mmCIF file of C-alpha atoms in Angstrom:
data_model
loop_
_atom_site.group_PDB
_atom_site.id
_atom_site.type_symbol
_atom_site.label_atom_id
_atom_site.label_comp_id
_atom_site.label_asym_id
_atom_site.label_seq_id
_atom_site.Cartn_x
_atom_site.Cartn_y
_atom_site.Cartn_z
ATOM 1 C CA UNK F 7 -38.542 -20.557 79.065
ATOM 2 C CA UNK F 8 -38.212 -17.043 81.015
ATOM 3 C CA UNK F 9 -35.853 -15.113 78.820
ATOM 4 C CA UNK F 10 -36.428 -11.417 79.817
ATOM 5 C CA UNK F 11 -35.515 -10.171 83.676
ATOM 6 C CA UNK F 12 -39.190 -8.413 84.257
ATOM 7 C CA UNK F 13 -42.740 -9.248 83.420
ATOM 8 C CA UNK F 14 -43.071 -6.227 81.544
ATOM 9 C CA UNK F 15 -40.239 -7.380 79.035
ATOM 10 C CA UNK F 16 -41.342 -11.053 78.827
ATOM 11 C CA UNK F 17 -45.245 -9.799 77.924
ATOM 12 C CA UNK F 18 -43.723 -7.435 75.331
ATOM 13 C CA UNK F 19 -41.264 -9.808 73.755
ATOM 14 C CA UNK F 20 -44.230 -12.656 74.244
ATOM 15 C CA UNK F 21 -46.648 -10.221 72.395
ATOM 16 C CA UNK F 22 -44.022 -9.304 69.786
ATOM 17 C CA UNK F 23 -43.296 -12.731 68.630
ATOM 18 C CA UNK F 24 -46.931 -13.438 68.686
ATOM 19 C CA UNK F 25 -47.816 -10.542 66.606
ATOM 20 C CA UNK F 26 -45.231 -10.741 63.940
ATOM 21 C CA UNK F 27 -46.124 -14.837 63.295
ATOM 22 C CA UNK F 28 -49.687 -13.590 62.867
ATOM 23 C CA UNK F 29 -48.866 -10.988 59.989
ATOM 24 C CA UNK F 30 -46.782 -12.767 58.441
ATOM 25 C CA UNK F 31 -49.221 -15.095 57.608
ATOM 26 C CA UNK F 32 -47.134 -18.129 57.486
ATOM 27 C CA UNK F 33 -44.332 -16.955 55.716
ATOM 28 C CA UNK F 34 -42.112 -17.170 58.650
ATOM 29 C CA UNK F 35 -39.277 -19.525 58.951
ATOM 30 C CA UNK F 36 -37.273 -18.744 62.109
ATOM 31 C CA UNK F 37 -37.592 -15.963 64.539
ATOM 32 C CA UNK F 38 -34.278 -14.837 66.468
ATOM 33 C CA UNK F 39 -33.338 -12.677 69.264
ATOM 34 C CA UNK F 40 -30.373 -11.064 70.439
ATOM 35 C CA UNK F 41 -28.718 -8.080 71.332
ATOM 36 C CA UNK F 42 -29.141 -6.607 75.172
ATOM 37 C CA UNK F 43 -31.694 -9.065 76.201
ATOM 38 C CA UNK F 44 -30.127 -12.700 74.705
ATOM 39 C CA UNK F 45 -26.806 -11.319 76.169
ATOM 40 C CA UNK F 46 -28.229 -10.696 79.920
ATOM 41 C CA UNK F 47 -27.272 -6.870 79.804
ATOM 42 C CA UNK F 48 -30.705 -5.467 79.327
ATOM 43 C CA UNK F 49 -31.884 -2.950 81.082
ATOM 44 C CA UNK F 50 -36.135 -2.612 81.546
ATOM 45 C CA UNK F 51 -36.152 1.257 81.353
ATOM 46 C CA UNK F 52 -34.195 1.672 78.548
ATOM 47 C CA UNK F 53 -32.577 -1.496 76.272
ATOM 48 C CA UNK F 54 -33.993 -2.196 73.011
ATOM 49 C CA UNK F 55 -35.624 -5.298 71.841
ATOM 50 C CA UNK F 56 -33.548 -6.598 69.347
ATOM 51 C CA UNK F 57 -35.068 -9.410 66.797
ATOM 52 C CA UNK F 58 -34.441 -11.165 63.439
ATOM 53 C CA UNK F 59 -37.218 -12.402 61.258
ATOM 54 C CA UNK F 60 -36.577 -14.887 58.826
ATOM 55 C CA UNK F 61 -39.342 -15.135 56.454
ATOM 56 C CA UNK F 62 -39.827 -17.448 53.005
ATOM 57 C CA UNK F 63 -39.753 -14.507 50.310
ATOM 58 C CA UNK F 64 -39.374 -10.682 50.499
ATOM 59 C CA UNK F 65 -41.773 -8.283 52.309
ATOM 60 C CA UNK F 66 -43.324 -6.087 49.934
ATOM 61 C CA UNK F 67 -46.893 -5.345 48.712
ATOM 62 C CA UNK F 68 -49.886 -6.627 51.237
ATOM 63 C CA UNK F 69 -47.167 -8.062 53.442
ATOM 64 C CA UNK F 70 -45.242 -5.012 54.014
ATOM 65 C CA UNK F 71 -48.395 -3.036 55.076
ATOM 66 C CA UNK F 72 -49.417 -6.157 57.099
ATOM 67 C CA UNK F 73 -46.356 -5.912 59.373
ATOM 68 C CA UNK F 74 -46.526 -1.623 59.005
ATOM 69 C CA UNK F 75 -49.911 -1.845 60.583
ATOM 70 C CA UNK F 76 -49.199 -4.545 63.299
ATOM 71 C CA UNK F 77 -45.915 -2.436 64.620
ATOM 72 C CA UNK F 78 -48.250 0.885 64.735
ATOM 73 C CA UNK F 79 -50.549 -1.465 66.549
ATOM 74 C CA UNK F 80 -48.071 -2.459 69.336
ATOM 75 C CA UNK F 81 -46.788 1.573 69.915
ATOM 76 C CA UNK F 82 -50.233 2.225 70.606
ATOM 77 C CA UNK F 83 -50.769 -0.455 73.268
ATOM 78 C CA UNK F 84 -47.359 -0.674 74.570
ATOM 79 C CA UNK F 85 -46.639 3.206 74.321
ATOM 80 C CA UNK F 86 -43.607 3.193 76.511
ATOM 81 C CA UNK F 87 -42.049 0.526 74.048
ATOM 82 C CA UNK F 88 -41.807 3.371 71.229
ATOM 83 C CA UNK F 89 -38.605 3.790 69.438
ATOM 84 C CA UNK F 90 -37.017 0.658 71.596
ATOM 85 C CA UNK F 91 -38.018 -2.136 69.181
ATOM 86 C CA UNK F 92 -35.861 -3.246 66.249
ATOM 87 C CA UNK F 93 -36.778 -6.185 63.504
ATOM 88 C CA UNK F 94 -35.561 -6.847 60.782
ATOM 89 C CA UNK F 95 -37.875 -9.097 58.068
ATOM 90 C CA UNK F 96 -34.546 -10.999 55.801
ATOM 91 C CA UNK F 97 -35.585 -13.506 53.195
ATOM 92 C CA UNK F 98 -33.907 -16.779 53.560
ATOM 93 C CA UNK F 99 -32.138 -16.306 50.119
ATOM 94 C CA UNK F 100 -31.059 -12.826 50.790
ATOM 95 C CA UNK F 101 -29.183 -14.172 54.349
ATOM 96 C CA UNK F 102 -28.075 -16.958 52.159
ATOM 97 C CA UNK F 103 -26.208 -14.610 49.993
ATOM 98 C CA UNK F 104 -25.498 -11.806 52.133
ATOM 99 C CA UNK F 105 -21.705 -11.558 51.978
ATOM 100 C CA UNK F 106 -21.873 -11.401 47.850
ATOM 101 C CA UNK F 107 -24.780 -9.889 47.436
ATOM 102 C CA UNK F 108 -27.722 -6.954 48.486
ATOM 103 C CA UNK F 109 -31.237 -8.064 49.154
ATOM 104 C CA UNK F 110 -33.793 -5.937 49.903
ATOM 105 C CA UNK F 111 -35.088 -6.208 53.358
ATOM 106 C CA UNK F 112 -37.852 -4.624 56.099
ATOM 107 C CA UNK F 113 -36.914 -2.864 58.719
ATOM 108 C CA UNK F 114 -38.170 -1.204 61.990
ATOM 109 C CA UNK F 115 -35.576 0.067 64.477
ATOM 110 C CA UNK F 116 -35.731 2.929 66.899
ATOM 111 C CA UNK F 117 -35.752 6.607 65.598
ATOM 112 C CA UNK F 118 -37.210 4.861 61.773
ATOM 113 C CA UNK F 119 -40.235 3.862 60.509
ATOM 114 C CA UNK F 120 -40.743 0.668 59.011
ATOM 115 C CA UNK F 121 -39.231 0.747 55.847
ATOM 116 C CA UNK F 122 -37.343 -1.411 53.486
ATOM 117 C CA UNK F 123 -33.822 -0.947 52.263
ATOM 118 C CA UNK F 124 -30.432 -2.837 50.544
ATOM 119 C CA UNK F 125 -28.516 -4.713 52.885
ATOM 120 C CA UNK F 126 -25.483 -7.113 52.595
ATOM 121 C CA UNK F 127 -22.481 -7.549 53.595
ATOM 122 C CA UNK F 128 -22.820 -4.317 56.159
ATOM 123 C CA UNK F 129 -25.201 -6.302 58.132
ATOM 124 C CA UNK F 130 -22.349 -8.776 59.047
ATOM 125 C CA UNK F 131 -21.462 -7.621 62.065
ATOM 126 C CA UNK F 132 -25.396 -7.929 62.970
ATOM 127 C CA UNK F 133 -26.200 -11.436 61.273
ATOM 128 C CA UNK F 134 -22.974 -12.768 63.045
ATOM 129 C CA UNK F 135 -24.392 -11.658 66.482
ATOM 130 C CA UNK F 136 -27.753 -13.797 66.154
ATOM 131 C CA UNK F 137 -25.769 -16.740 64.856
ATOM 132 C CA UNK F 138 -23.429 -16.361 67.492
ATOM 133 C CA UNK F 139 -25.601 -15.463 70.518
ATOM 134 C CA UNK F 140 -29.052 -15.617 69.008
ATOM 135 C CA UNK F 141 -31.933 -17.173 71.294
ATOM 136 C CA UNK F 142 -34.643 -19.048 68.574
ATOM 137 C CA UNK F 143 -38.163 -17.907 69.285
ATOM 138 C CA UNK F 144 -39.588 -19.986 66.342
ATOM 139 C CA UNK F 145 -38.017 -22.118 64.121
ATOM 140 C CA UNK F 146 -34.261 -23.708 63.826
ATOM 141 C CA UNK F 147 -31.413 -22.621 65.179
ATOM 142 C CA UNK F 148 -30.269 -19.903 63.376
ATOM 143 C CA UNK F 149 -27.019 -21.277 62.353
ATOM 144 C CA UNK F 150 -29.046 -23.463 59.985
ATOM 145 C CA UNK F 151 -30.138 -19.987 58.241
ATOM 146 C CA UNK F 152 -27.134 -17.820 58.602
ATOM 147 C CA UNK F 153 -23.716 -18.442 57.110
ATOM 148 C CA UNK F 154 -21.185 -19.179 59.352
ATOM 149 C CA UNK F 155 -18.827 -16.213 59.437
ATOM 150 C CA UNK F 156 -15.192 -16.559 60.739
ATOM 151 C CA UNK F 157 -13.837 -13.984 63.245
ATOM 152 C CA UNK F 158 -11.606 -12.568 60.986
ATOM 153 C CA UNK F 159 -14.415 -11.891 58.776
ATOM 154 C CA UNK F 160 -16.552 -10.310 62.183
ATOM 155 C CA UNK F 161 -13.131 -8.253 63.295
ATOM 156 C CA UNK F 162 -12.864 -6.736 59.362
ATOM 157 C CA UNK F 163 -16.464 -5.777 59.683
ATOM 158 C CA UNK F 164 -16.000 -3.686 63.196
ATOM 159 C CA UNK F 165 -12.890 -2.213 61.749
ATOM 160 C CA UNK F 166 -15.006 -0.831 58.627
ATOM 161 C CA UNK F 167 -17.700 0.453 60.486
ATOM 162 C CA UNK F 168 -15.483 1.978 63.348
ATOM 163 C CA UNK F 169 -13.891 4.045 60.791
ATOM 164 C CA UNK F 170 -17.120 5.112 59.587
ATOM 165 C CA UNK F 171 -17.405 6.937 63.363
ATOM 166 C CA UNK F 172 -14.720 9.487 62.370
ATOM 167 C CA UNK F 173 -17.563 11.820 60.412
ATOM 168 C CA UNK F 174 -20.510 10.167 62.201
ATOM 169 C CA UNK F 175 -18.771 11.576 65.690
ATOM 170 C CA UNK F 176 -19.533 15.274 64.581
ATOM 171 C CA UNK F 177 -23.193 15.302 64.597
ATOM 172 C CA UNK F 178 -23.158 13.620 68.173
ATOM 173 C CA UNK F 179 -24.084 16.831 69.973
ATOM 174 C CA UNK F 180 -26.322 15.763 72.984
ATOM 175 C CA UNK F 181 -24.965 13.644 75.772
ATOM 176 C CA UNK F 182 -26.986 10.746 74.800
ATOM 177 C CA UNK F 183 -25.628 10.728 71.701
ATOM 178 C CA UNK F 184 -22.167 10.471 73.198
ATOM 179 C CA UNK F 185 -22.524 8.218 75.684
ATOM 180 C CA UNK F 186 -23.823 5.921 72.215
ATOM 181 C CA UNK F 187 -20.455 6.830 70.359
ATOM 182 C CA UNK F 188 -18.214 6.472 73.189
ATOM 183 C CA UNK F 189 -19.564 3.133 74.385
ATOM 184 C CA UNK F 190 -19.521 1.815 70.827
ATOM 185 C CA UNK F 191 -16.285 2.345 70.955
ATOM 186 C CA UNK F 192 -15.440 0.771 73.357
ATOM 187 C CA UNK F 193 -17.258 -2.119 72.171
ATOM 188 C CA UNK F 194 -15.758 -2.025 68.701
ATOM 189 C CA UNK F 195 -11.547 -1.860 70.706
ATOM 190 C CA UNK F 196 -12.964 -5.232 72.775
ATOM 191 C CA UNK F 197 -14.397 -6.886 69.317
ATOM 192 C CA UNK F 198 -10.957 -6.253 67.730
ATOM 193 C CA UNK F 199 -8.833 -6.964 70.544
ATOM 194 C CA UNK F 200 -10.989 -10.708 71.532
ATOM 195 C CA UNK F 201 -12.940 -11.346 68.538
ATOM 196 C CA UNK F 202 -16.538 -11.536 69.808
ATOM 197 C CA UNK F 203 -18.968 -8.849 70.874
ATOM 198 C CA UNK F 204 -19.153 -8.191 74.190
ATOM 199 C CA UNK F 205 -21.960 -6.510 76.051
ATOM 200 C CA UNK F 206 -22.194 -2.589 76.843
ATOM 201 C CA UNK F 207 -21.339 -2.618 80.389
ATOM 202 C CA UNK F 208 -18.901 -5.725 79.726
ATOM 203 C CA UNK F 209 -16.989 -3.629 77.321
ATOM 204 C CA UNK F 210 -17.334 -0.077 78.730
ATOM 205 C CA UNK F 211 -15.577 -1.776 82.500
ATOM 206 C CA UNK F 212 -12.770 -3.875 80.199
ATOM 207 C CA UNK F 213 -12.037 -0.142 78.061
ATOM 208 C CA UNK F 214 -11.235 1.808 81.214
ATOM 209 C CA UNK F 215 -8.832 -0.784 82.152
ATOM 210 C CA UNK F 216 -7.495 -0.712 78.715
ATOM 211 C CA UNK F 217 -7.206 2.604 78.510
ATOM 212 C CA UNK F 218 -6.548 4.665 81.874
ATOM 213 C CA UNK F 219 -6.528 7.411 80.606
ATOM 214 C CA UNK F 220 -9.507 7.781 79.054
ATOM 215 C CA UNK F 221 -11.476 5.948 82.402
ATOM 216 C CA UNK F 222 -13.078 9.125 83.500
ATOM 217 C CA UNK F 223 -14.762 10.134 80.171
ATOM 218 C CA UNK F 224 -15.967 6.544 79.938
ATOM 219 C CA UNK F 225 -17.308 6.513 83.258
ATOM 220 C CA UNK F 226 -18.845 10.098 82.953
ATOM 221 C CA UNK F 227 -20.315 8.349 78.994
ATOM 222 C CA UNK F 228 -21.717 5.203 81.165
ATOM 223 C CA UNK F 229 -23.745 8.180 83.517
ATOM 224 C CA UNK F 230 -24.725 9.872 81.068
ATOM 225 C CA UNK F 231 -27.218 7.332 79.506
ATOM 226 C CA UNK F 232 -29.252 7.189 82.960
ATOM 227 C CA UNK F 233 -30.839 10.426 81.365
ATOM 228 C CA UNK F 234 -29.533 12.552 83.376
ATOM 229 C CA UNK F 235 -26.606 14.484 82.792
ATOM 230 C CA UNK F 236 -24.198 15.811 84.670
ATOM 231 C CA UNK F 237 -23.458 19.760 84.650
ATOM 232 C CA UNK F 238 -21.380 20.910 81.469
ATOM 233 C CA UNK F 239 -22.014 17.627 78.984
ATOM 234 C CA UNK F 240 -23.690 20.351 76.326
ATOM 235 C CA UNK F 241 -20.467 22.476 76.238
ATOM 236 C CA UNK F 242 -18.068 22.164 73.235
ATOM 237 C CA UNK F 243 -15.234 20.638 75.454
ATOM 238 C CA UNK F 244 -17.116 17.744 76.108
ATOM 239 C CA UNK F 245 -18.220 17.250 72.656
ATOM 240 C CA UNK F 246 -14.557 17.974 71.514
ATOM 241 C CA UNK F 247 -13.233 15.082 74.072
ATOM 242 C CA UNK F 248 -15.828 12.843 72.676
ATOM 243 C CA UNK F 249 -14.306 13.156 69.169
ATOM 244 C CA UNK F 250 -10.851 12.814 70.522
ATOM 245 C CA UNK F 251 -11.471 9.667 72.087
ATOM 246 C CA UNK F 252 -13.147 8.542 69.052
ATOM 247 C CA UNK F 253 -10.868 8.962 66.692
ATOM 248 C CA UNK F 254 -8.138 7.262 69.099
ATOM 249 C CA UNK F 255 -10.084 4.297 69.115
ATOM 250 C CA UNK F 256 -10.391 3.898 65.706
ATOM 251 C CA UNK F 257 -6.495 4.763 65.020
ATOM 252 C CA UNK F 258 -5.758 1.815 67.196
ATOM 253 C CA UNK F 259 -7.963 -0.481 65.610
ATOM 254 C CA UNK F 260 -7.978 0.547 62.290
#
């Protein structure tokens, strides 16, 4: 089955799943994909891969630099993949018990190295997404991994982390990094207002209707992420509009 739009994506994604099956050395269970490219709003030059790999017991020791060295392996040969893949290694026990409890878990996203960390009950908004939406690239479907998780439970979890964008806002200072608040945003207002994640573009169109006023910046924020801004998105104004609209958003859905 053809999943991504190019032949570039589908050798990546095909190499990917291949890769991470080989060092895990049979210690993976399922292995899920969503974000941009399940949802059919990925873009070649510049979406993310986004993946889930559900293994038998924690990554640590041999099998932590196992999956270290294979992801340094794949930036090398795929060098225009750097900083655009995320995975996340999850024990089945530690999904299992997510909403109660912290696990440790692996992770490699873009801008970090491979590293492990505590995660629980803030990865809900993520974990809900793959059982949702999630396209299985080995094993069951991943609703027979996850915990189902109502949408009152999904809506709480964009409302916390939306109000964790009032501080994060600050340090957004190039227009990149604006165009990423702004369209959250906009992502986190649909999430609240349907109760299921909708897609960038999907939620960045259905936020200028919602909010007319704010339709230019949101267009200008949707322009921006082509790489190449337009005059004056370095100035403070700009910046200072970027925290205004943020903190609007999360007034009204916090």
């Amino acid at each position: 089955m053809r999943i991504a739009p190019d032949a570039g994506t589908e050798e990546m994604l095909d190499c990917l799943a291949g890769e991470i099956r080989r060092a895990s050395t049979g210690s993976l269970v399922g292995l899920y994909l969503y974000g941009s490219l399940a949802a059919g709003d990925f873009e070649p030059e510049r979406s993310d891969i986004d993946l889930l790999a559900v293994v038998s017991s924690g990554v640590e020791g041999e099998a932590f630099d196992r999956l270290d060295d294979m992801h340094g392996r794949i930036v090398e040969d795929y060098p225009a993949w750097e900083n655009r893949i995320e995975v996340a290694y999850v024990s089945v026990m530690a999904l299992r018990k997510f909403k109660t409890e912290t696990s440790e878990i692996a992770v490699i996203s873009p801008g970090e190295p491979f590293h492990l960390k505590e995660a629980g009950r803030d990865w809900l908004i993520n974990w809900h997404m793959v059982r949702e939406a999630g396209v299985a690239l080995f094993g069951p479907p991943p609703g027979d991994l996850i915990p189902a998780t109502s949408k009152a439970e999904f809506v709480e979890a964009v409302r916390k982390q939306s109000g964790d964008w009032a501080d994060w806002v600050h340090g957004m200072r190039t227009p990149g990094a604006r165009s990423y608040a702004i369209v959250t945003m906009c992502r986190a207002l649909y999430a609240c207002a349907h109760g299921e994640q909708a897609s960038k573009k999907m939620a960045a169109s259905w936020a200028q209707e919602c909010l007319p006023q704010c339709a230019p910046l949101i267009r200008r924020a949707w322009s921006w992420r082509s790489g190449a801004p337009e005059e004056g998105t370095d100035d403070e104004p700009t910046h200072s509009e970027t925290v205004r609209f943020v903190h609007d958003v999360i007034g009204r859905i916090t």
